[in-house]
Amino acid sequence: MSKSIKVRLLFADDGEYRHEVVDIPASAPKGYDRLIDCLREDEAVLKRLYIDVDRLVSASIDDD
């Protein structure tokens, strides 16, 4: 089983904010300078989930 990391996403939707925590492969961000690029382009991430990047405000690795 491949290792994964948790990523905290913050979305804005009609003036409301909501957050989600998602799992992505731990190796996915290594090929990118920015986490957002990984979430938008990495095939392993895209296979796991859909992210509405137009509503995405921030993304950060959740160290909990």
Short mmCIF file of C-alpha atoms in Angstrom, two decimals:
data_model
loop_
_atom_site.label_atom_id
_atom_site.label_comp_id
_atom_site.label_asym_id
_atom_site.label_seq_id
_atom_site.Cartn_x
_atom_site.Cartn_y
_atom_site.Cartn_z
CA MET A 1 0.00 0.00 0.00
CA SER A 2 1.37 3.41 -0.95
CA LYS A 3 1.75 6.10 1.65
CA SER A 4 -0.48 9.13 1.59
CA ILE A 5 -0.49 12.60 3.09
CA LYS A 6 -3.39 14.72 4.23
CA VAL A 7 -4.04 18.02 2.49
CA ARG A 8 -6.33 20.67 3.97
CA LEU A 9 -8.34 22.52 1.33
CA LEU A 10 -10.26 25.76 1.89
CA PHE A 11 -13.06 26.61 -0.54
CA ALA A 12 -15.13 29.79 -0.97
CA ASP A 13 -18.69 29.25 -2.15
CA ASP A 14 -21.15 32.15 -2.38
CA GLY A 15 -19.51 34.03 0.50
CA GLU A 16 -19.27 30.95 2.71
CA TYR A 17 -16.04 29.16 3.51
CA ARG A 18 -15.67 25.45 4.07
CA HIS A 19 -12.68 23.18 4.46
CA GLU A 20 -12.03 19.59 3.57
CA VAL A 21 -9.15 17.28 4.32
CA VAL A 22 -8.22 14.86 1.55
CA ASP A 23 -5.59 12.16 1.12
CA ILE A 24 -3.18 12.25 -1.80
CA PRO A 25 -0.18 10.03 -2.59
CA ALA A 26 2.84 11.13 -0.56
CA SER A 27 5.03 11.12 -3.65
CA ALA A 28 2.72 13.38 -5.70
CA PRO A 29 3.92 16.84 -4.56
CA LYS A 30 7.60 16.03 -5.06
CA GLY A 31 7.58 16.91 -8.76
CA TYR A 32 5.96 20.32 -8.30
CA ASP A 33 7.07 23.68 -6.96
CA ARG A 34 3.56 24.48 -5.70
CA LEU A 35 1.00 22.21 -4.05
CA ILE A 36 -1.79 23.72 -6.16
CA ASP A 37 -0.02 22.58 -9.34
CA CYS A 38 0.14 19.07 -7.96
CA LEU A 39 -3.58 19.11 -7.18
CA ARG A 40 -4.42 20.37 -10.68
CA GLU A 41 -2.02 18.26 -12.76
CA ASP A 42 -0.81 15.06 -11.07
CA GLU A 43 -2.51 12.00 -12.57
CA ALA A 44 -2.43 10.02 -9.32
CA VAL A 45 -4.23 12.86 -7.54
CA LEU A 46 -6.73 13.38 -10.35
CA LYS A 47 -7.65 9.69 -10.27
CA ARG A 48 -8.54 9.95 -6.57
CA LEU A 49 -10.53 13.17 -6.45
CA TYR A 50 -11.95 16.19 -8.25
CA ILE A 51 -11.04 19.63 -6.96
CA ASP A 52 -12.96 22.71 -8.05
CA VAL A 53 -9.94 24.99 -8.46
CA ASP A 54 -12.14 28.00 -9.25
CA ARG A 55 -13.44 27.90 -5.65
CA LEU A 56 -10.19 26.79 -4.03
CA VAL A 57 -8.76 29.50 -1.77
CA SER A 58 -5.86 27.64 -0.19
CA ALA A 59 -4.24 24.25 0.11
CA SER A 60 -1.73 23.12 2.70
CA ILE A 61 -0.26 19.88 3.93
CA ASP A 62 -1.97 18.92 7.19
CA ASP A 63 0.74 17.94 9.69
CA ASP A 64 -1.61 16.45 12.30
#
